[in-house]
Amino acid sequence: QLTLVESGGGLVQPGGSLRLSCAASGYPMDYYAIGWFRQAPGKQREEVSCISRNSHNTNFADSVKGRFTVSRDNAENTVFLQMNSLEPEDTAIYYCASYWTFLNDCRMSSSEYDSWGQGTQVTVSA
């Protein structure tokens, strides 16, 4: 299992941007799909995005399509979530997670993931 650490969260005004990073350690991340999830106060955790181990496949929740992008640098063992046109509804703790796979796809269901980071807070407010 990977050890994951998120960073890059903060306070941003509506319409602004943030880039979250997910740094992996313990093993090379070449054979791990990475997902991003978020949990707002009083709400259930929801999937945001995922990226396959070779970046060939990505998925996004409908609520973030066209605003968020996901990328990874396997040489640096890091995955990025670029968040643009942020809205107050995006306020949440954001988590990255991983699961081992030899397939070039990624799944959005949190039950697939067996390693999780500690989360980073994103607050969108004027």
A tleap script that builds the chain and sets N, CA, C and O, in Angstrom:
source leaprc.protein.ff14SB
mol = sequence {
  NGLN LEU THR LEU VAL GLU SER GLY GLY GLY
  LEU VAL GLN PRO GLY GLY SER LEU ARG LEU
  SER CYS ALA ALA SER GLY TYR PRO MET ASP
  TYR TYR ALA ILE GLY TRP PHE ARG GLN ALA
  PRO GLY LYS GLN ARG GLU GLU VAL SER CYS
  ILE SER ARG ASN SER HIE ASN THR ASN PHE
  ALA ASP SER VAL LYS GLY ARG PHE THR VAL
  SER ARG ASP ASN ALA GLU ASN THR VAL PHE
  LEU GLN MET ASN SER LEU GLU PRO GLU ASP
  THR ALA ILE TYR TYR CYS ALA SER TYR TRP
  THR PHE LEU ASN ASP CYS ARG MET SER SER
  SER GLU TYR ASP SER TRP GLY GLN GLY THR
  GLN VAL THR VAL SER CALA
}
set mol.1.N position { 0.830 -1.185 0.000 }
set mol.1.CA position { 0.000 0.000 0.000 }
set mol.1.C position { 0.874 1.247 0.000 }
set mol.1.O position { 1.953 1.274 0.592 }
set mol.2.N position { 0.387 2.268 -0.672 }
set mol.2.CA position { 1.090 3.532 -0.686 }
set mol.2.C position { 0.757 4.330 0.568 }
set mol.2.O position { -0.295 4.148 1.179 }
set mol.3.N position { 1.666 5.209 0.934 }
set mol.3.CA position { 1.385 6.246 1.920 }
set mol.3.C position { 1.167 7.532 1.144 }
set mol.3.O position { 2.004 7.922 0.330 }
set mol.4.N position { 0.044 8.190 1.393 }
set mol.4.CA position { -0.357 9.351 0.598 }
set mol.4.C position { -0.456 10.587 1.475 }
set mol.4.O position { -0.957 10.524 2.597 }
set mol.5.N position { 0.023 11.713 0.958 }
set mol.5.CA position { -0.051 12.986 1.672 }
set mol.5.C position { -0.541 14.059 0.712 }
set mol.5.O position { 0.083 14.319 -0.317 }
set mol.6.N position { -1.663 14.678 1.058 }
set mol.6.CA position { -2.216 15.756 0.248 }
set mol.6.C position { -1.673 17.103 0.706 }
set mol.6.O position { -1.312 17.281 1.869 }
set mol.7.N position { -1.621 18.038 -0.221 }
set mol.7.CA position { -1.240 19.404 0.097 }
set mol.7.C position { -1.859 20.329 -0.940 }
set mol.7.O position { -2.367 19.882 -1.969 }
set mol.8.N position { -1.807 21.629 -0.652 }
set mol.8.CA position { -2.273 22.616 -1.618 }
set mol.8.C position { -3.626 23.220 -1.324 }
set mol.8.O position { -4.076 24.113 -2.041 }
set mol.9.N position { -4.282 22.745 -0.278 }
set mol.9.CA position { -5.562 23.329 0.064 }
set mol.9.C position { -5.422 24.731 0.627 }
set mol.9.O position { -4.318 25.205 0.896 }
set mol.10.N position { -6.556 25.381 0.800 }
set mol.10.CA position { -6.529 26.728 1.349 }
set mol.10.C position { -7.846 27.437 1.150 }
set mol.10.O position { -8.855 26.827 0.798 }
set mol.11.N position { -7.821 28.741 1.382 }
set mol.11.CA position { -8.982 29.601 1.213 }
set mol.11.C position { -8.866 30.334 -0.123 }
set mol.11.O position { -7.838 30.941 -0.423 }
set mol.12.N position { -9.919 30.269 -0.907 }
set mol.12.CA position { -9.911 30.926 -2.210 }
set mol.12.C position { -11.275 31.547 -2.461 }
set mol.12.O position { -12.285 31.035 -1.979 }
set mol.13.N position { -11.318 32.631 -3.200 }
set mol.13.CA position { -12.575 33.283 -3.528 }
set mol.13.C position { -13.300 32.521 -4.635 }
set mol.13.O position { -12.665 31.830 -5.431 }
set mol.14.N position { -14.611 32.643 -4.687 }
set mol.14.CA position { -15.357 32.024 -5.802 }
set mol.14.C position { -14.792 32.472 -7.141 }
set mol.14.O position { -14.484 33.646 -7.348 }
set mol.15.N position { -14.664 31.507 -8.042 }
set mol.15.CA position { -14.072 31.784 -9.342 }
set mol.15.C position { -12.577 31.573 -9.385 }
set mol.15.O position { -11.978 31.600 -10.459 }
set mol.16.N position { -11.967 31.362 -8.236 }
set mol.16.CA position { -10.530 31.183 -8.168 }
set mol.16.C position { -10.102 29.755 -8.457 }
set mol.16.O position { -10.915 28.897 -8.800 }
set mol.17.N position { -8.811 29.527 -8.311 }
set mol.17.CA position { -8.225 28.224 -8.629 }
set mol.17.C position { -7.309 27.750 -7.510 }
set mol.17.O position { -6.741 28.549 -6.765 }
set mol.18.N position { -7.183 26.452 -7.414 }
set mol.18.CA position { -6.220 25.812 -6.525 }
set mol.18.C position { -5.705 24.558 -7.213 }
set mol.18.O position { -6.402 23.946 -8.022 }
set mol.19.N position { -4.482 24.186 -6.883 }
set mol.19.CA position { -3.947 22.908 -7.355 }
set mol.19.C position { -3.548 22.077 -6.153 }
set mol.19.O position { -2.664 22.448 -5.380 }
set mol.20.N position { -4.214 20.958 -6.014 }
set mol.20.CA position { -3.892 20.027 -4.945 }
set mol.20.C position { -2.852 19.021 -5.432 }
set mol.20.O position { -2.834 18.629 -6.599 }
set mol.21.N position { -1.994 18.620 -4.511 }
set mol.21.CA position { -0.998 17.597 -4.797 }
set mol.21.C position { -1.217 16.404 -3.885 }
set mol.21.O position { -1.655 16.545 -2.744 }
set mol.22.N position { -0.910 15.242 -4.402 }
set mol.22.CA position { -0.977 13.999 -3.631 }
set mol.22.C position { 0.370 13.310 -3.811 }
set mol.22.O position { 0.653 12.753 -4.872 }
set mol.23.N position { 1.185 13.348 -2.787 }
set mol.23.CA position { 2.512 12.749 -2.848 }
set mol.23.C position { 2.460 11.337 -2.292 }
set mol.23.O position { 1.967 11.111 -1.187 }
set mol.24.N position { 2.971 10.390 -3.066 }
set mol.24.CA position { 2.950 8.983 -2.669 }
set mol.24.C position { 4.344 8.529 -2.263 }
set mol.24.O position { 5.346 8.984 -2.813 }
set mol.25.N position { 4.390 7.641 -1.310 }
set mol.25.CA position { 5.661 7.048 -0.895 }
set mol.25.C position { 5.422 5.596 -0.496 }
set mol.25.O position { 4.291 5.151 -0.301 }
set mol.26.N position { 6.525 4.887 -0.384 }
set mol.26.CA position { 6.447 3.483 0.002 }
set mol.26.C position { 6.710 2.547 -1.156 }
set mol.26.O position { 7.413 1.547 -1.006 }
set mol.27.N position { 6.146 2.866 -2.316 }
set mol.27.CA position { 6.338 2.066 -3.522 }
set mol.27.C position { 6.248 2.988 -4.726 }
set mol.27.O position { 5.655 4.062 -4.624 }
set mol.28.N position { 6.811 2.610 -5.852 }
set mol.28.CA position { 6.563 3.378 -7.080 }
set mol.28.C position { 5.074 3.341 -7.406 }
set mol.28.O position { 4.435 2.302 -7.240 }
set mol.29.N position { 4.526 4.434 -7.858 }
set mol.29.CA position { 3.083 4.494 -8.047 }
set mol.29.C position { 2.635 4.063 -9.440 }
set mol.29.O position { 1.473 4.240 -9.805 }
set mol.30.N position { 3.557 3.497 -10.214 }
set mol.30.CA position { 3.239 3.132 -11.592 }
set mol.30.C position { 2.055 2.174 -11.719 }
set mol.30.O position { 1.343 2.216 -12.723 }
set mol.31.N position { 1.835 1.333 -10.750 }
set mol.31.CA position { 0.761 0.347 -10.812 }
set mol.31.C position { -0.387 0.672 -9.859 }
set mol.31.O position { -1.073 -0.224 -9.370 }
set mol.32.N position { -0.583 1.949 -9.607 }
set mol.32.CA position { -1.664 2.361 -8.725 }
set mol.32.C position { -2.568 3.360 -9.436 }
set mol.32.O position { -2.102 4.354 -9.993 }
set mol.33.N position { -3.850 3.083 -9.409 }
set mol.33.CA position { -4.824 4.097 -9.795 }
set mol.33.C position { -5.007 5.037 -8.605 }
set mol.33.O position { -4.963 4.612 -7.450 }
set mol.34.N position { -5.210 6.302 -8.902 }
set mol.34.CA position { -5.365 7.315 -7.856 }
set mol.34.C position { -6.721 7.995 -8.008 }
set mol.34.O position { -7.126 8.361 -9.111 }
set mol.35.N position { -7.397 8.154 -6.913 }
set mol.35.CA position { -8.679 8.844 -6.905 }
set mol.35.C position { -8.651 10.045 -5.973 }
set mol.35.O position { -7.880 10.099 -5.014 }
set mol.36.N position { -9.501 10.993 -6.279 }
set mol.36.CA position { -9.730 12.155 -5.406 }
set mol.36.C position { -11.171 12.110 -4.924 }
set mol.36.O position { -12.095 11.855 -5.695 }
set mol.37.N position { -11.340 12.363 -3.641 }
set mol.37.CA position { -12.654 12.366 -3.021 }
set mol.37.C position { -12.759 13.607 -2.153 }
set mol.37.O position { -11.747 14.232 -1.834 }
set mol.38.N position { -13.965 13.963 -1.772 }
set mol.38.CA position { -14.136 15.108 -0.879 }
set mol.38.C position { -15.305 14.859 0.063 }
set mol.38.O position { -16.228 14.098 -0.229 }
set mol.39.N position { -15.227 15.526 1.190 }
set mol.39.CA position { -16.307 15.429 2.167 }
set mol.39.C position { -16.548 16.802 2.770 }
set mol.39.O position { -15.670 17.392 3.398 }
set mol.40.N position { -17.755 17.290 2.562 }
set mol.40.CA position { -18.166 18.565 3.127 }
set mol.40.C position { -18.815 18.319 4.492 }
set mol.40.O position { -19.299 17.220 4.764 }
set mol.41.N position { -18.823 19.341 5.342 }
set mol.41.CA position { -19.427 19.170 6.673 }
set mol.41.C position { -20.874 18.707 6.577 }
set mol.41.O position { -21.676 19.286 5.844 }
set mol.42.N position { -21.195 17.668 7.317 }
set mol.42.CA position { -22.558 17.173 7.342 }
set mol.42.C position { -22.975 16.370 6.128 }
set mol.42.O position { -24.138 15.984 6.010 }
set mol.43.N position { -22.046 16.113 5.229 }
set mol.43.CA position { -22.371 15.376 4.008 }
set mol.43.C position { -21.524 14.127 3.897 }
set mol.43.O position { -20.478 14.004 4.534 }
set mol.44.N position { -21.994 13.205 3.078 }
set mol.44.CA position { -21.215 11.998 2.828 }
set mol.44.C position { -20.040 12.292 1.904 }
set mol.44.O position { -20.063 13.237 1.116 }
set mol.45.N position { -19.023 11.460 2.023 }
set mol.45.CA position { -17.893 11.572 1.119 }
set mol.45.C position { -18.353 11.280 -0.310 }
set mol.45.O position { -19.163 10.382 -0.541 }
set mol.46.N position { -17.835 12.038 -1.247 }
set mol.46.CA position { -18.211 11.837 -2.641 }
set mol.46.C position { -16.970 11.789 -3.513 }
set mol.46.O position { -15.937 12.382 -3.203 }
set mol.47.N position { -17.105 11.063 -4.610 }
set mol.47.CA position { -15.989 10.960 -5.543 }
set mol.47.C position { -15.881 12.246 -6.357 }
set mol.47.O position { -16.884 12.891 -6.665 }
set mol.48.N position { -14.662 12.599 -6.693 }
set mol.48.CA position { -14.401 13.796 -7.486 }
set mol.48.C position { -13.787 13.423 -8.831 }
set mol.48.O position { -14.267 13.846 -9.883 }
set mol.49.N position { -12.719 12.625 -8.784 }
set mol.49.CA position { -12.001 12.304 -10.003 }
set mol.49.C position { -11.103 11.100 -9.764 }
set mol.49.O position { -10.834 10.726 -8.622 }
set mol.50.N position { -10.648 10.502 -10.850 }
set mol.50.CA position { -9.634 9.460 -10.731 }
set mol.50.C position { -8.794 9.448 -11.997 }
set mol.50.O position { -9.201 9.953 -13.043 }
set mol.51.N position { -7.603 8.853 -11.874 }
set mol.51.CA position { -6.684 8.778 -13.011 }
set mol.51.C position { -6.041 7.407 -13.016 }
set mol.51.O position { -5.632 6.898 -11.973 }
set mol.52.N position { -5.955 6.810 -14.193 }
set mol.52.CA position { -5.369 5.479 -14.312 }
set mol.52.C position { -3.860 5.548 -14.124 }
set mol.52.O position { -3.269 6.628 -14.101 }
set mol.53.N position { -3.263 4.403 -13.993 }
set mol.53.CA position { -1.840 4.364 -13.637 }
set mol.53.C position { -0.942 4.966 -14.693 }
set mol.53.O position { 0.150 5.442 -14.384 }
set mol.54.N position { -1.392 4.951 -15.952 }
set mol.54.CA position { -0.558 5.515 -17.010 }
set mol.54.C position { -1.132 6.806 -17.571 }
set mol.54.O position { -0.695 7.279 -18.620 }
set mol.55.N position { -2.109 7.377 -16.876 }
set mol.55.CA position { -2.756 8.646 -17.262 }
set mol.55.C position { -3.639 8.538 -18.492 }
set mol.55.O position { -4.167 9.554 -18.945 }
set mol.56.N position { -3.820 7.361 -19.045 }
set mol.56.CA position { -4.599 7.253 -20.278 }
set mol.56.C position { -6.088 7.430 -20.033 }
set mol.56.O position { -6.824 7.813 -20.943 }
set mol.57.N position { -6.532 7.163 -18.840 }
set mol.57.CA position { -7.952 7.270 -18.533 }
set mol.57.C position { -8.169 8.117 -17.282 }
set mol.57.O position { -7.483 7.959 -16.273 }
set mol.58.N position { -9.135 9.012 -17.380 }
set mol.58.CA position { -9.547 9.824 -16.239 }
set mol.58.C position { -11.069 9.857 -16.178 }
set mol.58.O position { -11.750 9.675 -17.186 }
set mol.59.N position { -11.579 10.089 -14.993 }
set mol.59.CA position { -13.022 10.232 -14.786 }
set mol.59.C position { -13.273 11.404 -13.853 }
set mol.59.O position { -12.441 11.737 -13.008 }
set mol.60.N position { -14.428 12.019 -14.021 }
set mol.60.CA position { -14.786 13.166 -13.194 }
set mol.60.C position { -16.252 13.079 -12.802 }
set mol.60.O position { -17.087 12.601 -13.570 }
set mol.61.N position { -16.552 13.544 -11.602 }
set mol.61.CA position { -17.940 13.698 -11.203 }
set mol.61.C position { -18.586 14.785 -12.055 }
set mol.61.O position { -17.920 15.731 -12.477 }
set mol.62.N position { -19.866 14.647 -12.299 }
set mol.62.CA position { -20.565 15.640 -13.124 }
set mol.62.C position { -20.429 17.044 -12.550 }
set mol.62.O position { -20.383 18.024 -13.294 }
set mol.63.N position { -20.364 17.138 -11.243 }
set mol.63.CA position { -20.325 18.457 -10.598 }
set mol.63.C position { -19.031 19.215 -10.848 }
set mol.63.O position { -18.978 20.427 -10.640 }
set mol.64.N position { -17.981 18.519 -11.291 }
set mol.64.CA position { -16.689 19.186 -11.496 }
set mol.64.C position { -16.214 19.120 -12.937 }
set mol.64.O position { -15.183 19.702 -13.272 }
set mol.65.N position { -16.946 18.422 -13.796 }
set mol.65.CA position { -16.531 18.311 -15.204 }
set mol.65.C position { -16.412 19.682 -15.834 }
set mol.65.O position { -17.269 20.548 -15.656 }
set mol.66.N position { -15.332 19.860 -16.575 }
set mol.66.CA position { -15.082 21.131 -17.240 }
set mol.66.C position { -14.397 22.159 -16.354 }
set mol.66.O position { -13.947 23.193 -16.848 }
set mol.67.N position { -14.311 21.894 -15.060 }
set mol.67.CA position { -13.653 22.822 -14.135 }
set mol.67.C position { -12.394 22.226 -13.526 }
set mol.67.O position { -11.429 22.946 -13.271 }
set mol.68.N position { -12.393 20.921 -13.290 }
set mol.68.CA position { -11.257 20.238 -12.655 }
set mol.68.C position { -10.536 19.383 -13.688 }
set mol.68.O position { -11.159 18.824 -14.591 }
set mol.69.N position { -9.228 19.287 -13.549 }
set mol.69.CA position { -8.439 18.343 -14.321 }
set mol.69.C position { -7.537 17.565 -13.366 }
set mol.69.O position { -7.213 18.034 -12.275 }
set mol.70.N position { -7.143 16.384 -13.792 }
set mol.70.CA position { -6.279 15.541 -12.959 }
set mol.70.C position { -5.098 15.090 -13.806 }
set mol.70.O position { -5.248 14.799 -14.992 }
set mol.71.N position { -3.940 15.035 -13.198 }
set mol.71.CA position { -2.732 14.613 -13.896 }
set mol.71.C position { -1.811 13.919 -12.896 }
set mol.71.O position { -2.021 13.985 -11.685 }
set mol.72.N position { -0.806 13.266 -13.419 }
set mol.72.CA position { 0.143 12.583 -12.528 }
set mol.72.C position { 1.534 12.592 -13.144 }
set mol.72.O position { 1.701 12.643 -14.362 }
set mol.73.N position { 2.511 12.540 -12.274 }
set mol.73.CA position { 3.910 12.441 -12.660 }
set mol.73.C position { 4.475 11.248 -11.914 }
set mol.73.O position { 4.878 11.357 -10.756 }
set mol.74.N position { 4.501 10.113 -12.584 }
set mol.74.CA position { 4.941 8.888 -11.908 }
set mol.74.C position { 6.425 8.962 -11.509 }
set mol.74.O position { 6.839 8.341 -10.530 }
set mol.75.N position { 7.205 9.710 -12.258 }
set mol.75.CA position { 8.619 9.850 -11.901 }
set mol.75.C position { 8.779 10.563 -10.571 }
set mol.75.O position { 9.729 10.314 -9.828 }
set mol.76.N position { 7.832 11.462 -10.277 }
set mol.76.CA position { 7.861 12.205 -9.022 }
set mol.76.C position { 6.909 11.623 -7.983 }
set mol.76.O position { 6.784 12.156 -6.880 }
set mol.77.N position { 6.237 10.526 -8.339 }
set mol.77.CA position { 5.281 9.893 -7.411 }
set mol.77.C position { 4.240 10.878 -6.896 }
set mol.77.O position { 3.918 10.886 -5.708 }
set mol.78.N position { 3.717 11.706 -7.792 }
set mol.78.CA position { 2.779 12.745 -7.389 }
set mol.78.C position { 1.612 12.826 -8.368 }
set mol.78.O position { 1.781 12.679 -9.578 }
set mol.79.N position { 0.435 13.061 -7.819 }
set mol.79.CA position { -0.773 13.283 -8.608 }
set mol.79.C position { -1.300 14.671 -8.273 }
set mol.79.O position { -1.212 15.124 -7.131 }
set mol.80.N position { -1.846 15.336 -9.277 }
set mol.80.CA position { -2.323 16.696 -9.118 }
set mol.80.C position { -3.809 16.787 -9.455 }
set mol.80.O position { -4.299 16.108 -10.358 }
set mol.81.N position { -4.505 17.628 -8.722 }
set mol.81.CA position { -5.884 17.966 -9.043 }
set mol.81.C position { -5.949 19.474 -9.229 }
set mol.81.O position { -5.857 20.229 -8.262 }
set mol.82.N position { -6.106 19.906 -10.464 }
set mol.82.CA position { -6.227 21.328 -10.770 }
set mol.82.C position { -7.694 21.706 -10.715 }
set mol.82.O position { -8.518 21.145 -11.437 }
set mol.83.N position { -8.013 22.651 -9.862 }
set mol.83.CA position { -9.401 23.052 -9.655 }
set mol.83.C position { -9.570 24.502 -10.074 }
set mol.83.O position { -8.977 25.398 -9.473 }
set mol.84.N position { -10.374 24.734 -11.097 }
set mol.84.CA position { -10.635 26.072 -11.601 }
set mol.84.C position { -12.099 26.434 -11.410 }
set mol.84.O position { -12.939 25.570 -11.161 }
set mol.85.N position { -12.392 27.715 -11.529 }
set mol.85.CA position { -13.768 28.209 -11.400 }
set mol.85.C position { -14.425 27.641 -10.138 }
set mol.85.O position { -15.544 27.130 -10.180 }
set mol.86.N position { -13.722 27.741 -9.046 }
set mol.86.CA position { -14.213 27.156 -7.804 }
set mol.86.C position { -15.481 27.853 -7.314 }
set mol.86.O position { -15.662 29.061 -7.468 }
set mol.87.N position { -16.338 27.045 -6.723 }
set mol.87.CA position { -17.630 27.514 -6.217 }
set mol.87.C position { -17.710 27.215 -4.728 }
set mol.87.O position { -17.022 26.317 -4.241 }
set mol.88.N position { -18.538 27.950 -4.000 }
set mol.88.CA position { -18.683 27.653 -2.560 }
set mol.88.C position { -19.050 26.195 -2.295 }
set mol.88.O position { -18.693 25.637 -1.257 }
set mol.89.N position { -19.767 25.580 -3.240 }
set mol.89.CA position { -20.165 24.177 -3.078 }
set mol.89.C position { -18.980 23.215 -3.148 }
set mol.89.O position { -19.119 22.038 -2.814 }
set mol.90.N position { -17.825 23.703 -3.576 }
set mol.90.CA position { -16.623 22.865 -3.626 }
set mol.90.C position { -15.909 22.804 -2.277 }
set mol.90.O position { -14.950 22.050 -2.111 }
set mol.91.N position { -16.373 23.588 -1.328 }
set mol.91.CA position { -15.767 23.590 -0.001 }
set mol.91.C position { -15.889 22.213 0.637 }
set mol.91.O position { -16.986 21.671 0.768 }
set mol.92.N position { -14.748 21.657 1.031 }
set mol.92.CA position { -14.718 20.307 1.601 }
set mol.92.C position { -13.291 19.966 1.981 }
set mol.92.O position { -12.352 20.690 1.651 }
set mol.93.N position { -13.146 18.863 2.672 }
set mol.93.CA position { -11.829 18.250 2.840 }
set mol.93.C position { -11.630 17.321 1.647 }
set mol.93.O position { -12.486 16.491 1.340 }
set mol.94.N position { -10.501 17.470 0.989 }
set mol.94.CA position { -10.197 16.677 -0.192 }
set mol.94.C position { -9.167 15.601 0.161 }
set mol.94.O position { -8.145 15.873 0.791 }
set mol.95.N position { -9.466 14.390 -0.261 }
set mol.95.CA position { -8.619 13.245 0.015 }
set mol.95.C position { -8.164 12.601 -1.295 }
set mol.95.O position { -8.927 12.540 -2.259 }
set mol.96.N position { -6.926 12.125 -1.327 }
set mol.96.CA position { -6.530 11.240 -2.405 }
set mol.96.C position { -6.439 9.820 -1.854 }
set mol.96.O position { -6.223 9.606 -0.661 }
set mol.97.N position { -6.607 8.872 -2.743 }
set mol.97.CA position { -6.612 7.471 -2.362 }
set mol.97.C position { -6.055 6.644 -3.510 }
set mol.97.O position { -5.990 7.112 -4.646 }
set mol.98.N position { -5.656 5.422 -3.213 }
set mol.98.CA position { -5.032 4.585 -4.237 }
set mol.98.C position { -5.459 3.130 -4.127 }
set mol.98.O position { -5.867 2.664 -3.063 }
set mol.99.N position { -5.358 2.417 -5.254 }
set mol.99.CA position { -5.458 0.957 -5.237 }
set mol.99.C position { -4.547 0.408 -6.319 }
set mol.99.O position { -4.334 1.037 -7.355 }
set mol.100.N position { -4.016 -0.772 -6.060 }
set mol.100.CA position { -3.105 -1.411 -7.008 }
set mol.100.C position { -3.897 -2.034 -8.134 }
set mol.100.O position { -4.942 -2.643 -7.906 }
set mol.101.N position { -3.388 -1.878 -9.382 }
set mol.101.CA position { -4.038 -2.490 -10.523 }
set mol.101.C position { -3.060 -2.597 -11.677 }
set mol.101.O position { -2.172 -1.757 -11.829 }
set mol.102.N position { -3.222 -3.632 -12.491 }
set mol.102.CA position { -2.431 -3.716 -13.724 }
set mol.102.C position { -3.240 -3.203 -14.910 }
set mol.102.O position { -2.735 -3.157 -16.032 }
set mol.103.N position { -4.500 -2.813 -14.670 }
set mol.103.CA position { -5.363 -2.315 -15.732 }
set mol.103.C position { -5.153 -0.821 -15.945 }
set mol.103.O position { -4.799 -0.093 -15.017 }
set mol.104.N position { -5.370 -0.382 -17.153 }
set mol.104.CA position { -5.223 1.035 -17.475 }
set mol.104.C position { -6.570 1.750 -17.394 }
set mol.104.O position { -7.008 2.406 -18.339 }
set mol.105.N position { -7.208 1.602 -16.242 }
set mol.105.CA position { -8.428 2.355 -16.004 }
set mol.105.C position { -8.444 2.782 -14.547 }
set mol.105.O position { -7.535 2.460 -13.782 }
set mol.106.N position { -9.477 3.502 -14.176 }
set mol.106.CA position { -9.628 3.856 -12.768 }
set mol.106.C position { -11.114 3.850 -12.429 }
set mol.106.O position { -11.957 4.089 -13.294 }
set mol.107.N position { -11.418 3.585 -11.207 }
set mol.107.CA position { -12.800 3.458 -10.756 }
set mol.107.C position { -13.120 4.542 -9.743 }
set mol.107.O position { -12.269 4.940 -8.948 }
set mol.108.N position { -14.357 5.013 -9.782 }
set mol.108.CA position { -14.744 6.119 -8.939 }
set mol.108.C position { -15.307 5.685 -7.589 }
set mol.108.O position { -15.507 6.519 -6.705 }
set mol.109.N position { -15.559 4.416 -7.427 }
set mol.109.CA position { -16.143 3.950 -6.176 }
set mol.109.C position { -15.090 3.914 -5.085 }
set mol.109.O position { -14.025 3.325 -5.268 }
set mol.110.N position { -15.378 4.539 -3.954 }
set mol.110.CA position { -14.410 4.592 -2.863 }
set mol.110.C position { -14.089 3.210 -2.304 }
set mol.110.O position { -13.037 3.023 -1.693 }
set mol.111.N position { -14.967 2.257 -2.502 }
set mol.111.CA position { -14.725 0.916 -1.969 }
set mol.111.C position { -13.573 0.213 -2.661 }
set mol.111.O position { -13.060 -0.784 -2.153 }
set mol.112.N position { -13.159 0.724 -3.823 }
set mol.112.CA position { -12.031 0.132 -4.541 }
set mol.112.C position { -10.695 0.493 -3.907 }
set mol.112.O position { -9.702 -0.207 -4.107 }
set mol.113.N position { -10.664 1.574 -3.149 }
set mol.113.CA position { -9.423 2.165 -2.685 }
set mol.113.C position { -9.057 1.671 -1.288 }
set mol.113.O position { -9.907 1.570 -0.403 }
set mol.114.N position { -7.767 1.365 -1.114 }
set mol.114.CA position { -7.358 0.805 0.175 }
set mol.114.C position { -6.299 1.627 0.897 }
set mol.114.O position { -5.908 1.277 2.011 }
set mol.115.N position { -5.830 2.705 0.292 }
set mol.115.CA position { -4.928 3.617 0.985 }
set mol.115.C position { -5.476 5.036 0.839 }
set mol.115.O position { -5.906 5.440 -0.241 }
set mol.116.N position { -5.453 5.773 1.929 }
set mol.116.CA position { -6.028 7.119 1.934 }
set mol.116.C position { -5.069 8.095 2.603 }
set mol.116.O position { -4.366 7.751 3.553 }
set mol.117.N position { -5.058 9.318 2.086 }
set mol.117.CA position { -4.317 10.379 2.737 }
set mol.117.C position { -5.119 10.970 3.879 }
set mol.117.O position { -6.242 10.549 4.155 }
set mol.118.N position { -4.525 11.953 4.539 }
set mol.118.CA position { -5.170 12.564 5.711 }
set mol.118.C position { -6.114 13.701 5.330 }
set mol.118.O position { -6.907 14.155 6.155 }
set mol.119.N position { -6.029 14.158 4.093 }
set mol.119.CA position { -6.931 15.195 3.611 }
set mol.119.C position { -6.342 16.589 3.693 }
set mol.119.O position { -5.453 16.861 4.500 }
set mol.120.N position { -6.857 17.474 2.838 }
set mol.120.CA position { -6.475 18.877 2.857 }
set mol.120.C position { -7.749 19.703 2.695 }
set mol.120.O position { -8.608 19.380 1.874 }
set mol.121.N position { -7.862 20.765 3.481 }
set mol.121.CA position { -9.078 21.573 3.496 }
set mol.121.C position { -9.075 22.571 2.341 }
set mol.121.O position { -8.096 23.280 2.110 }
set mol.122.N position { -10.186 22.605 1.631 }
set mol.122.CA position { -10.425 23.610 0.601 }
set mol.122.C position { -11.663 24.399 1.001 }
set mol.122.O position { -12.732 23.829 1.220 }
set mol.123.N position { -11.508 25.719 1.093 }
set mol.123.CA position { -12.620 26.588 1.447 }
set mol.123.C position { -12.776 27.645 0.368 }
set mol.123.O position { -11.843 28.387 0.060 }
set mol.124.N position { -13.970 27.698 -0.200 }
set mol.124.CA position { -14.266 28.678 -1.237 }
set mol.124.C position { -15.272 29.664 -0.669 }
set mol.124.O position { -16.429 29.325 -0.421 }
set mol.125.N position { -14.815 30.877 -0.470 }
set mol.125.CA position { -15.659 31.865 0.179 }
set mol.125.C position { -15.175 33.264 -0.161 }
set mol.125.O position { -13.981 33.508 -0.339 }
set mol.126.N position { -16.144 34.183 -0.246 }
set mol.126.CA position { -15.797 35.580 -0.473 }
set mol.126.C position { -15.391 36.249 0.839 }
set mol.126.O position { -15.062 37.435 0.851 }
savepdb mol mol.pdb
quit
